[in-house]
Short mmCIF file of C-alpha atoms in Angstrom, two decimals:
data_model
loop_
_atom_site.label_atom_id
_atom_site.label_comp_id
_atom_site.label_asym_id
_atom_site.label_seq_id
_atom_site.Cartn_x
_atom_site.Cartn_y
_atom_site.Cartn_z
CA MET A 1 -0.31 -0.02 0.32
CA THR A 2 1.24 3.33 -1.06
CA ARG A 3 0.17 6.75 0.23
CA ILE A 4 -0.48 9.36 -2.27
CA ARG A 5 -0.10 13.02 -1.88
CA LEU A 6 -1.82 15.27 -4.12
CA ASP A 7 -1.04 18.90 -4.12
CA LEU A 8 -3.38 20.73 -5.87
CA ARG A 9 -5.23 24.60 -6.69
CA TYR A 10 -8.65 25.39 -7.50
CA ASP A 11 -11.67 28.05 -8.37
CA GLY A 12 -14.61 27.28 -5.94
CA THR A 13 -16.83 29.21 -7.68
CA GLY A 14 -19.98 27.26 -8.64
CA TYR A 15 -18.75 24.31 -6.18
CA LEU A 16 -19.97 23.50 -2.87
CA GLY A 17 -16.82 23.77 -1.04
CA TRP A 18 -14.33 20.68 -0.57
CA GLN A 19 -16.26 18.01 1.39
CA LYS A 20 -17.73 15.30 0.05
CA GLN A 21 -21.67 15.45 0.22
CA PRO A 22 -23.54 12.42 -1.09
CA LYS A 23 -26.53 13.82 -2.25
CA ALA A 24 -24.35 17.27 -3.90
CA PRO A 25 -21.91 16.05 -6.62
CA MET A 26 -20.96 19.60 -7.09
CA THR A 27 -17.72 19.71 -4.51
CA ILE A 28 -14.21 19.41 -5.30
CA GLN A 29 -13.72 16.14 -3.01
CA ASN A 30 -16.36 14.77 -5.42
CA ALA A 31 -14.86 15.99 -8.49
CA LEU A 32 -11.21 14.20 -7.48
CA GLU A 33 -12.53 11.33 -6.79
CA GLU A 34 -14.12 10.88 -9.94
CA ALA A 35 -10.90 12.06 -11.73
CA LEU A 36 -8.87 9.18 -9.59
CA PHE A 37 -11.92 6.74 -10.17
CA SER A 38 -11.68 6.73 -14.14
CA LEU A 39 -8.09 7.03 -13.52
CA ILE A 40 -7.06 4.03 -11.19
CA GLY A 41 -10.26 2.27 -11.71
CA ILE A 42 -11.76 2.61 -7.57
CA LYS A 43 -12.43 5.22 -5.85
CA PRO A 44 -10.24 6.14 -3.09
CA SER A 45 -10.98 7.69 0.03
CA THR A 46 -9.35 11.29 0.17
CA VAL A 47 -8.53 12.87 2.75
CA GLY A 48 -8.03 16.55 2.74
CA SER A 49 -6.26 19.04 5.12
CA GLY A 50 -9.48 20.77 5.66
CA ARG A 51 -12.69 21.74 4.56
CA THR A 52 -12.99 25.20 2.39
CA ASP A 53 -16.44 26.81 1.86
CA ALA A 54 -18.92 27.07 -1.33
CA GLY A 55 -17.33 29.55 -3.41
CA ALA A 56 -14.17 29.58 -1.30
CA HIS A 57 -11.16 29.01 -3.06
CA ALA A 58 -6.95 26.88 -3.03
CA ARG A 59 -4.54 27.65 -4.15
CA GLN A 60 -2.78 24.89 -2.37
CA GLN A 61 -4.99 22.13 -0.58
CA VAL A 62 -3.20 19.40 0.18
CA VAL A 63 -4.95 15.71 0.01
CA HIS A 64 -3.87 12.55 0.65
CA PHE A 65 -5.37 8.96 -0.21
CA ASP A 66 -3.85 5.04 -0.38
CA PHE A 67 -3.29 2.96 -3.40
CA ASP A 68 -2.40 -0.34 -3.77
CA GLY A 69 -1.00 -0.84 -7.19
CA PRO A 70 2.11 0.49 -8.66
CA THR A 71 3.06 4.04 -8.45
CA ASN A 72 5.08 4.25 -11.56
CA LYS A 73 2.07 3.69 -13.97
CA TYR A 74 1.36 6.90 -14.18
CA PRO A 75 2.14 10.40 -15.20
CA TRP A 76 0.10 11.05 -12.40
CA VAL A 77 0.04 14.78 -12.59
CA ASN A 78 -1.14 15.11 -15.82
CA ALA A 79 -3.11 12.02 -15.90
CA ILE A 80 -5.20 13.11 -13.34
CA ASN A 81 -5.63 16.73 -14.92
CA SER A 82 -6.67 15.63 -17.99
CA LYS A 83 -9.48 14.07 -16.16
CA LEU A 84 -10.42 17.22 -14.39
CA PRO A 85 -12.54 20.16 -14.56
CA GLN A 86 -10.40 23.33 -15.97
CA GLN A 87 -11.28 24.75 -12.24
CA ILE A 88 -9.46 22.21 -10.72
CA GLN A 89 -5.76 21.50 -10.94
CA LEU A 90 -3.33 19.24 -9.69
CA PHE A 91 -0.03 20.76 -9.44
CA GLU A 92 2.28 18.04 -7.19
CA ALA A 93 2.04 14.12 -6.80
CA TYR A 94 3.96 12.81 -4.19
CA GLU A 95 4.67 9.08 -2.76
CA ALA A 96 4.29 10.16 0.67
CA PRO A 97 5.48 7.94 3.58
CA LEU A 98 2.23 6.31 5.57
CA GLU A 99 3.19 8.82 8.45
CA PHE A 100 1.76 11.21 6.49
CA HIS A 101 -1.93 12.58 7.29
CA SER A 102 -2.64 15.72 5.31
CA LEU A 103 -5.09 17.28 7.75
CA LEU A 104 -3.57 15.68 10.90
CA SER A 105 0.35 16.33 10.25
CA ALA A 106 -0.42 19.82 8.63
CA GLU A 107 1.69 22.19 11.07
CA LYS A 108 0.76 25.51 9.89
CA LYS A 109 -2.28 26.92 7.46
CA GLU A 110 -1.92 30.35 5.36
CA TYR A 111 -5.03 31.97 4.00
CA VAL A 112 -5.63 34.59 2.38
CA TYR A 113 -8.82 37.51 1.97
CA PHE A 114 -9.24 39.43 -0.95
CA ILE A 115 -11.24 43.02 -0.70
CA HIS A 116 -11.86 44.86 -4.20
CA ASN A 117 -12.26 48.67 -2.01
CA ALA A 118 -13.35 51.29 -4.56
CA GLU A 119 -16.50 53.20 -5.72
CA LEU A 120 -18.13 50.85 -8.34
CA PRO A 121 -17.87 46.97 -7.51
CA PRO A 122 -15.07 44.81 -9.40
CA VAL A 123 -15.82 43.72 -13.10
CA PHE A 124 -12.81 41.11 -14.13
CA ARG A 125 -12.54 39.61 -10.66
CA ARG A 126 -16.05 39.76 -9.35
CA ASP A 127 -15.58 35.51 -7.70
CA PHE A 128 -12.33 36.33 -6.10
CA CYS A 129 -12.93 39.17 -4.00
CA TRP A 130 -15.16 40.78 -1.94
CA TRP A 131 -16.91 44.70 -2.45
CA GLN A 132 -16.49 47.34 -0.10
CA ARG A 133 -17.44 50.69 -1.48
CA ARG A 134 -16.22 52.45 1.69
CA PRO A 135 -12.65 53.52 2.06
CA LEU A 136 -10.98 50.96 4.42
CA ASP A 137 -8.13 52.29 6.62
CA VAL A 138 -5.04 49.56 6.05
CA ALA A 139 -3.17 51.13 9.37
CA TRP A 140 -6.25 50.73 11.42
CA LEU A 141 -6.75 47.07 10.01
CA ASN A 142 -3.37 46.17 10.79
CA THR A 143 -3.46 47.43 13.88
CA ALA A 144 -6.49 45.30 15.25
CA SER A 145 -5.22 41.84 13.37
CA LYS A 146 -2.48 42.42 15.89
CA PHE A 147 -4.72 41.40 18.61
CA PHE A 148 -5.53 37.90 17.07
CA VAL A 149 -1.69 36.82 16.87
CA GLY A 150 -0.80 34.67 19.47
CA GLU A 151 -2.33 31.84 21.36
CA HIS A 152 -6.67 32.47 21.90
CA ASP A 153 -9.71 30.83 22.40
CA PHE A 154 -11.55 31.92 18.92
CA LYS A 155 -14.92 30.98 20.07
CA SER A 156 -16.59 34.33 19.35
CA PHE A 157 -15.37 33.59 15.50
CA GLN A 158 -16.86 30.00 14.81
CA ASN A 159 -19.89 29.56 13.37
CA THR A 160 -22.56 28.98 15.99
CA GLY A 161 -23.71 25.27 16.25
CA THR A 162 -20.30 24.00 15.30
CA LEU A 163 -18.76 21.32 18.15
CA VAL A 164 -15.03 20.71 18.30
CA PRO A 165 -12.93 19.47 21.30
CA SER A 166 -11.11 22.90 21.60
CA THR A 167 -11.96 26.68 20.11
CA ILE A 168 -7.93 27.34 21.02
CA ARG A 169 -5.66 28.09 18.10
CA THR A 170 -2.52 29.77 17.93
CA VAL A 171 -2.32 32.53 14.99
CA PHE A 172 1.24 32.78 13.61
CA LEU A 173 0.94 36.19 11.66
CA ALA A 174 -2.13 38.26 10.68
CA ASN A 175 -1.75 41.12 8.48
CA TRP A 176 -3.22 43.44 5.67
CA THR A 177 -1.64 45.03 2.53
CA GLN A 178 -2.44 47.26 0.17
CA ILE A 179 -1.65 45.37 -2.90
CA SER A 180 -3.20 47.76 -5.86
CA PRO A 181 -5.23 51.17 -5.60
CA GLN A 182 -8.11 49.02 -5.39
CA THR A 183 -7.06 45.94 -3.71
CA LEU A 184 -6.33 44.72 -0.29
CA LYS A 185 -5.53 41.88 1.15
CA PHE A 186 -5.37 40.08 4.04
CA ARG A 187 -2.95 37.28 5.29
CA ILE A 188 -3.18 34.98 8.52
CA ILE A 189 -1.19 32.02 9.27
CA GLY A 190 -2.25 29.66 11.87
CA ASN A 191 -1.87 26.14 13.01
CA GLY A 192 -5.47 25.51 12.42
CA PHE A 193 -8.93 27.43 11.99
CA LEU A 194 -12.08 26.93 13.19
CA LYS A 195 -14.74 27.22 10.36
CA GLN A 196 -15.48 30.41 9.20
CA MET A 197 -13.13 31.31 11.55
CA VAL A 198 -11.18 33.70 8.52
CA ARG A 199 -14.12 35.03 7.00
CA ASN A 200 -15.59 36.31 10.68
CA ILE A 201 -12.19 37.67 11.34
CA VAL A 202 -12.35 39.65 8.01
CA GLY A 203 -16.08 40.90 8.72
CA THR A 204 -15.64 41.53 12.04
CA LEU A 205 -12.71 43.94 11.34
CA VAL A 206 -14.37 45.85 8.48
CA GLU A 207 -17.16 46.19 10.81
CA LEU A 208 -15.61 47.66 13.81
CA SER A 209 -13.37 50.06 11.44
CA PHE A 210 -16.53 51.47 9.90
CA GLN A 211 -17.67 52.17 13.37
CA LYS A 212 -14.74 53.88 14.04
CA ARG A 213 -14.25 51.85 17.35
CA GLU A 214 -10.60 51.29 19.04
CA PRO A 215 -9.01 48.81 17.27
CA ILE A 216 -8.20 47.49 20.44
CA GLU A 217 -11.80 46.50 21.11
CA ILE A 218 -11.31 43.54 18.85
CA LEU A 219 -9.46 41.91 22.23
CA LYS A 220 -12.81 42.18 23.94
CA VAL A 221 -14.86 40.40 21.16
CA LEU A 222 -12.30 38.00 21.58
CA GLN A 223 -12.30 37.88 25.30
CA ALA A 224 -16.52 37.72 25.22
CA GLN A 225 -16.21 33.94 23.94
CA ASP A 226 -19.06 34.30 22.16
CA ARG A 227 -20.11 34.41 18.48
CA GLY A 228 -22.67 37.09 18.97
CA ALA A 229 -20.21 39.79 20.01
CA ALA A 230 -18.10 39.34 16.53
CA GLY A 231 -19.67 40.65 13.45
CA GLN A 232 -20.94 39.50 10.14
CA THR A 233 -19.27 36.78 8.16
CA ALA A 234 -17.32 38.33 5.06
CA PRO A 235 -18.32 36.13 1.67
CA ALA A 236 -16.95 33.13 0.88
CA GLN A 237 -15.49 34.04 -2.73
CA GLY A 238 -12.82 36.34 -1.57
CA LEU A 239 -11.39 33.40 0.49
CA PHE A 240 -8.28 31.45 -1.02
CA LEU A 241 -6.46 28.76 1.30
CA ASN A 242 -3.21 29.91 0.09
CA ARG A 243 -0.78 27.34 1.74
CA VAL A 244 -0.49 24.06 4.16
CA SER A 245 2.74 23.29 5.51
CA TYR A 246 4.12 20.39 6.99
CA PRO A 247 7.05 19.26 9.61
CA GLN A 248 10.64 19.47 7.28
CA LYS A 249 11.44 15.96 8.17
CA LEU A 250 7.33 14.72 6.93
CA ASP A 251 8.23 16.88 3.65
CA ASN A 252 12.02 15.60 3.24
CA LYS A 253 10.31 11.92 2.96
CA CYS A 254 7.41 12.45 0.26
CA ARG A 255 9.00 11.79 -3.26
CA LYS A 256 7.51 13.45 -6.39
CA LEU A 257 6.27 10.98 -8.45
CA MET B 1 -29.59 67.91 -28.59
CA THR B 2 -26.74 66.55 -26.19
CA ARG B 3 -24.19 64.26 -26.92
CA ILE B 4 -23.24 62.20 -24.21
CA ARG B 5 -19.89 60.41 -23.85
CA LEU B 6 -19.92 56.78 -21.47
CA ASP B 7 -16.63 55.30 -20.57
CA LEU B 8 -17.42 51.31 -19.86
CA ARG B 9 -15.12 48.64 -19.13
CA TYR B 10 -16.16 44.88 -19.47
CA ASP B 11 -15.49 41.20 -19.27
CA GLY B 12 -15.82 40.14 -22.81
CA THR B 13 -16.61 36.30 -21.70
CA GLY B 14 -19.63 35.37 -23.08
CA TYR B 15 -20.27 38.15 -25.16
CA LEU B 16 -20.19 37.84 -28.83
CA GLY B 17 -18.39 41.13 -29.15
CA TRP B 18 -18.71 44.86 -29.05
CA GLN B 19 -20.47 45.40 -32.34
CA LYS B 20 -24.50 45.45 -32.34
CA GLN B 21 -25.94 42.15 -34.34
CA PRO B 22 -29.75 42.27 -35.26
CA LYS B 23 -30.04 38.16 -34.53
CA ALA B 24 -27.16 37.55 -31.45
CA PRO B 25 -28.14 39.75 -28.42
CA MET B 26 -25.04 38.78 -26.71
CA THR B 27 -22.86 41.51 -27.25
CA ILE B 28 -21.63 44.42 -25.42
CA GLN B 29 -23.40 46.91 -27.35
CA ASN B 30 -26.80 45.47 -27.61
CA ALA B 31 -26.30 45.03 -23.96
CA LEU B 32 -25.62 49.18 -23.30
CA GLU B 33 -28.35 49.72 -25.55
CA GLU B 34 -30.99 47.88 -24.26
CA ALA B 35 -29.78 49.47 -20.73
CA LEU B 36 -30.06 53.10 -21.74
CA PHE B 37 -33.82 51.81 -23.60
CA SER B 38 -35.09 50.92 -19.89
CA LEU B 39 -33.37 54.08 -18.08
CA ILE B 40 -34.21 56.92 -21.13
CA GLY B 41 -37.26 55.27 -22.91
CA ILE B 42 -35.65 55.26 -26.50
CA LYS B 43 -32.96 52.91 -27.84
CA PRO B 44 -30.11 55.66 -28.86
CA SER B 45 -27.82 54.59 -31.59
CA THR B 46 -24.22 54.04 -29.82
CA VAL B 47 -21.00 55.13 -31.57
CA GLY B 48 -17.90 52.93 -30.07
CA SER B 49 -14.29 54.02 -30.66
CA GLY B 50 -13.79 50.74 -32.06
CA ARG B 51 -14.99 46.73 -32.36
CA THR B 52 -13.84 44.54 -29.67
CA ASP B 53 -13.82 41.16 -30.58
CA ALA B 54 -15.80 37.80 -29.38
CA GLY B 55 -14.30 37.25 -25.85
CA ALA B 56 -11.68 40.03 -25.55
CA HIS B 57 -12.46 42.70 -22.81
CA ALA B 58 -12.01 46.41 -22.23
CA ARG B 59 -10.66 48.31 -19.55
CA GLN B 60 -11.35 51.54 -21.75
CA GLN B 61 -14.18 51.83 -24.55
CA VAL B 62 -15.67 55.21 -24.93
CA VAL B 63 -19.14 55.88 -26.26
CA HIS B 64 -20.72 58.36 -27.96
CA PHE B 65 -24.47 58.75 -28.60
CA ASP B 66 -26.88 61.84 -29.23
CA PHE B 67 -29.97 62.46 -26.35
CA ASP B 68 -32.51 64.77 -26.52
CA GLY B 69 -33.73 64.89 -22.67
CA PRO B 70 -31.89 66.93 -20.00
CA THR B 71 -28.77 65.75 -19.13
CA ASN B 72 -29.66 66.24 -15.12
CA LYS B 73 -32.43 64.03 -14.71
CA TYR B 74 -30.19 61.14 -13.89
CA PRO B 75 -27.19 60.22 -11.82
CA TRP B 76 -25.97 58.96 -15.04
CA VAL B 77 -23.09 56.23 -13.72
CA ASN B 78 -25.48 54.75 -11.34
CA ALA B 79 -28.59 54.96 -13.18
CA ILE B 80 -27.04 53.02 -16.06
CA ASN B 81 -24.77 50.51 -14.25
CA SER B 82 -28.10 49.15 -12.71
CA LYS B 83 -29.51 48.40 -15.66
CA LEU B 84 -26.23 46.71 -16.71
CA PRO B 85 -25.02 42.79 -16.25
CA GLN B 86 -22.32 42.39 -13.24
CA GLN B 87 -19.46 41.73 -16.71
CA ILE B 88 -20.09 45.48 -18.13
CA GLN B 89 -19.40 48.55 -16.64
CA LEU B 90 -19.59 52.39 -16.38
CA PHE B 91 -17.48 54.27 -14.79
CA GLU B 92 -17.91 58.28 -16.42
CA ALA B 93 -20.41 60.00 -18.40
CA TYR B 94 -19.64 63.43 -19.70
CA GLU B 95 -21.64 66.22 -21.67
CA ALA B 96 -19.38 66.25 -24.58
CA PRO B 97 -19.33 68.79 -27.24
CA LEU B 98 -20.91 67.82 -30.72
CA GLU B 99 -17.46 67.68 -32.04
CA PHE B 100 -16.44 64.83 -29.75
CA HIS B 101 -16.86 61.26 -31.83
CA SER B 102 -15.89 58.54 -29.70
CA LEU B 103 -14.39 56.65 -32.96
CA LEU B 104 -13.03 59.37 -35.35
CA SER B 105 -11.83 62.10 -32.59
CA ALA B 106 -9.81 59.03 -31.08
CA GLU B 107 -6.26 59.93 -31.40
CA LYS B 108 -4.28 56.86 -29.49
CA LYS B 109 -5.50 53.63 -28.44
CA GLU B 110 -3.76 51.29 -26.49
CA TYR B 111 -4.30 47.59 -26.31
CA VAL B 112 -3.13 44.83 -23.97
CA TYR B 113 -2.43 40.84 -24.22
CA PHE B 114 -1.68 38.55 -21.74
CA ILE B 115 -0.35 35.41 -22.04
CA HIS B 116 0.53 32.47 -19.05
CA ASN B 117 3.40 30.97 -19.02
CA ALA B 118 3.33 28.21 -17.56
CA GLU B 119 3.67 24.37 -17.21
CA LEU B 120 -0.07 23.94 -16.59
CA PRO B 121 -3.00 26.21 -18.03
CA PRO B 122 -4.30 28.93 -15.69
CA VAL B 123 -6.80 28.31 -13.02
CA PHE B 124 -8.24 31.39 -11.60
CA ARG B 125 -7.67 33.54 -15.22
CA ARG B 126 -8.47 31.22 -17.78
CA ASP B 127 -11.13 34.06 -19.34
CA PHE B 128 -7.78 36.46 -19.52
CA CYS B 129 -5.12 35.10 -20.98
CA TRP B 130 -3.78 32.91 -23.55
CA TRP B 131 -1.77 29.90 -21.96
CA GLN B 132 1.81 29.26 -23.69
CA ARG B 133 3.47 26.09 -21.77
CA ARG B 134 6.85 26.56 -23.57
CA PRO B 135 9.25 29.48 -22.38
CA LEU B 136 8.72 32.59 -23.85
CA ASP B 137 12.13 34.71 -24.25
CA VAL B 138 11.06 38.64 -23.24
CA ALA B 139 14.06 40.23 -24.55
CA TRP B 140 13.55 38.60 -28.41
CA LEU B 141 9.65 39.63 -27.91
CA ASN B 142 11.07 43.22 -27.02
CA THR B 143 13.40 43.00 -29.68
CA ALA B 144 11.35 41.69 -32.41
CA SER B 145 8.26 44.23 -31.14
CA LYS B 146 10.13 47.14 -32.03
CA PHE B 147 9.81 46.55 -35.71
CA PHE B 148 6.42 47.93 -35.30
CA VAL B 149 6.96 51.36 -34.03
CA GLY B 150 6.67 54.05 -36.10
CA GLU B 151 4.47 54.39 -39.42
CA HIS B 152 3.95 50.99 -41.62
CA ASP B 153 1.63 49.40 -43.64
CA PHE B 154 -0.06 46.30 -41.40
CA LYS B 155 -1.53 44.34 -44.18
CA SER B 156 0.04 41.27 -43.42
CA PHE B 157 -1.27 41.37 -39.69
CA GLN B 158 -4.78 42.57 -41.06
CA ASN B 159 -7.60 39.92 -40.91
CA THR B 160 -8.29 38.44 -44.58
CA GLY B 161 -11.20 39.32 -46.60
CA THR B 162 -11.74 42.86 -45.20
CA LEU B 163 -11.93 45.55 -46.77
CA VAL B 164 -10.74 49.31 -45.55
CA PRO B 165 -9.25 52.34 -47.10
CA SER B 166 -6.08 52.21 -45.75
CA THR B 167 -3.71 49.25 -44.33
CA ILE B 168 -1.64 52.05 -42.89
CA ARG B 169 -1.13 52.60 -39.56
CA THR B 170 1.42 54.34 -36.73
CA VAL B 171 2.60 52.46 -33.83
CA PHE B 172 4.02 54.34 -30.71
CA LEU B 173 4.69 51.51 -28.83
CA ALA B 174 5.08 47.94 -28.56
CA ASN B 175 6.82 46.10 -25.30
CA TRP B 176 6.91 43.07 -23.36
CA THR B 177 7.20 42.99 -19.34
CA GLN B 178 7.22 39.72 -17.10
CA ILE B 179 4.82 41.02 -14.76
CA SER B 180 4.74 37.56 -12.19
CA PRO B 181 6.84 34.44 -12.99
CA GLN B 182 3.85 33.51 -14.65
CA THR B 183 2.80 36.40 -16.87
CA LEU B 184 4.08 38.44 -19.44
CA LYS B 185 2.32 41.31 -21.00
CA PHE B 186 2.36 42.81 -24.07
CA ARG B 187 1.31 46.51 -24.57
CA ILE B 188 0.53 48.29 -28.00
CA ILE B 189 -0.06 51.92 -28.36
CA GLY B 190 -1.05 53.22 -31.95
CA ASN B 191 -3.29 55.61 -34.07
CA GLY B 192 -5.52 52.98 -35.01
CA PHE B 193 -5.62 49.35 -35.31
CA LEU B 194 -6.36 46.97 -38.47
CA LYS B 195 -8.82 44.14 -37.59
CA GLN B 196 -7.65 41.24 -35.44
CA MET B 197 -4.09 43.07 -35.72
CA VAL B 198 -3.01 42.88 -32.16
CA ARG B 199 -3.82 39.46 -31.80
CA ASN B 200 -1.87 38.62 -35.05
CA ILE B 201 1.19 40.47 -33.98
CA VAL B 202 0.90 38.51 -30.75
CA GLY B 203 0.37 34.77 -32.44
CA THR B 204 3.61 35.94 -34.80
CA LEU B 205 5.54 36.89 -32.12
CA VAL B 206 5.32 33.93 -30.56
CA GLU B 207 5.55 31.78 -33.55
CA LEU B 208 8.71 33.27 -34.85
CA SER B 209 9.88 32.86 -31.59
CA PHE B 210 9.46 29.83 -30.81
CA GLN B 211 11.12 28.62 -34.36
CA LYS B 212 14.35 30.52 -33.39
CA ARG B 213 14.17 32.68 -36.03
CA GLU B 214 16.18 36.44 -35.84
CA PRO B 215 13.84 38.72 -34.95
CA ILE B 216 14.72 40.56 -37.59
CA GLU B 217 12.49 38.65 -39.85
CA ILE B 218 9.55 40.21 -38.65
CA LEU B 219 9.86 42.77 -40.78
CA LYS B 220 10.17 40.62 -43.79
CA VAL B 221 6.70 39.75 -42.64
CA LEU B 222 5.65 43.49 -42.49
CA GLN B 223 7.34 43.90 -45.60
CA ALA B 224 5.56 41.39 -47.31
CA GLN B 225 2.08 42.92 -46.73
CA ASP B 226 0.44 39.41 -47.19
CA ARG B 227 -1.86 37.97 -44.50
CA GLY B 228 -0.05 34.52 -45.59
CA ALA B 229 3.32 35.84 -44.15
CA ALA B 230 2.60 36.41 -40.42
CA GLY B 231 1.29 33.07 -38.20
CA GLN B 232 -0.93 32.06 -36.19
CA THR B 233 -4.13 34.73 -34.73
CA ALA B 234 -4.15 34.85 -30.74
CA PRO B 235 -6.95 33.95 -28.64
CA ALA B 236 -9.62 36.82 -28.01
CA GLN B 237 -9.53 36.10 -24.72
CA GLY B 238 -6.43 37.52 -23.45
CA LEU B 239 -6.93 40.58 -25.12
CA PHE B 240 -8.00 44.01 -23.46
CA LEU B 241 -8.69 47.69 -25.13
CA ASN B 242 -6.56 49.42 -22.44
CA ARG B 243 -6.86 52.91 -23.28
CA VAL B 244 -8.88 55.56 -25.88
CA SER B 245 -7.19 58.64 -25.79
CA TYR B 246 -8.67 62.05 -27.29
CA PRO B 247 -6.81 65.50 -27.71
CA GLN B 248 -6.35 67.13 -24.57
CA LYS B 249 -8.33 70.08 -25.81
CA LEU B 250 -11.70 68.25 -26.59
CA ASP B 251 -11.21 66.28 -23.67
CA ASN B 252 -11.16 69.29 -21.62
CA LYS B 253 -14.74 70.33 -23.12
CA CYS B 254 -15.90 66.75 -21.89
CA ARG B 255 -17.83 67.67 -18.55
CA LYS B 256 -18.35 65.13 -16.08
CA LEU B 257 -22.26 64.16 -15.49
#
């Protein structure tokens, strides 16, 4: 048995997110498993590094599955891509050690979120950003975002109704950059993220900044440990799972196919 | 009677180009005239600065039409945008002098063309670039593009079967920039362009560069004055009409609505 690791990117527009759903075939995982099935003749159980929401995108999603056949039979990347829709693309395939687990071995995850901040809505990137007409204050957003860095209970930023053993996560970096006159980019790196946590963080930051609140008030929202204390959920289409990192030792044991 | 000037941008994906066609309603001009009709109650005859091909885009297309009503009745930009599909956006409206003509007064036009130059096809910008797998040589492309600058007969780069009084045009600038590790941008400014001229120039440059020909051979193609001497037509989806310029004096007489 061989563990295969696949690194992929996707345009999630029109898809119902990463996670396989029996009654909703339009998910990324369903499309990937269909493509694998038409290549290797069995439908493997793939495991992703985490879910992405309906309409959200990935510049690196990492997936693993176990496979019994010979690994040198296919040029994996090209063979799988030829079976995938153009919205989903495999850019690397590895033979991974059996201890590699796309979700459990992940050490860090990076998300980016794009805001189109202009008088008029975006025409060319409609599916890849959130439109905010009122001018945003990047300095304010950066000051407020610093309060997320460190180990915190992010319960206030988790969707209600979700049950997880712990809502404590560590954020290593959270910052905003003006990448063009009309585009802001939010970048956040953590050891893991709760359901809709990034979208809730972005939505809350935008809301508090428009209310001209003090940046430190984001700390009160964190400390409340209550979803009701935070703001709106920013829409999914601005969100990209940007990078998933594994311990160097484990990465070194992944051999390109 | 008032002459109205409209500046618009559009994502031409799924549209059959700028030009109105009686039997093909999916053109930009049809959509614009429908929007104007639902606002002002009559369908005006709009004149664009030039055609754009099916699937090509515009970051600035300039249009004029004549109007008999009062110009202060509507907040033009917002009113027209509210009637337009999200692929088409008005970003400026002017009351223009009667001597202003979007096509005949145009002094310069700028087009840009994007190539995704990478092993794998584009996932997020599928509709906005041309995919070239083989590495392109930007220095070669720039050297060859210099031969287009100046006044030339561009007959070799005009689609066959087109009848225009003259195929002589002046190109002021033609250059290539690597704007990201995977993206090349071609920029060309001229006093006017023949049908598919930019796409034929891009296609020919790419073809000759892959054939490792000398850059000066582009001059032979120009001098042949024969479409058969040039190369393939690059696909429309990489092309943007980027800017249309008018004499400063005329621009100054356009009053924002």
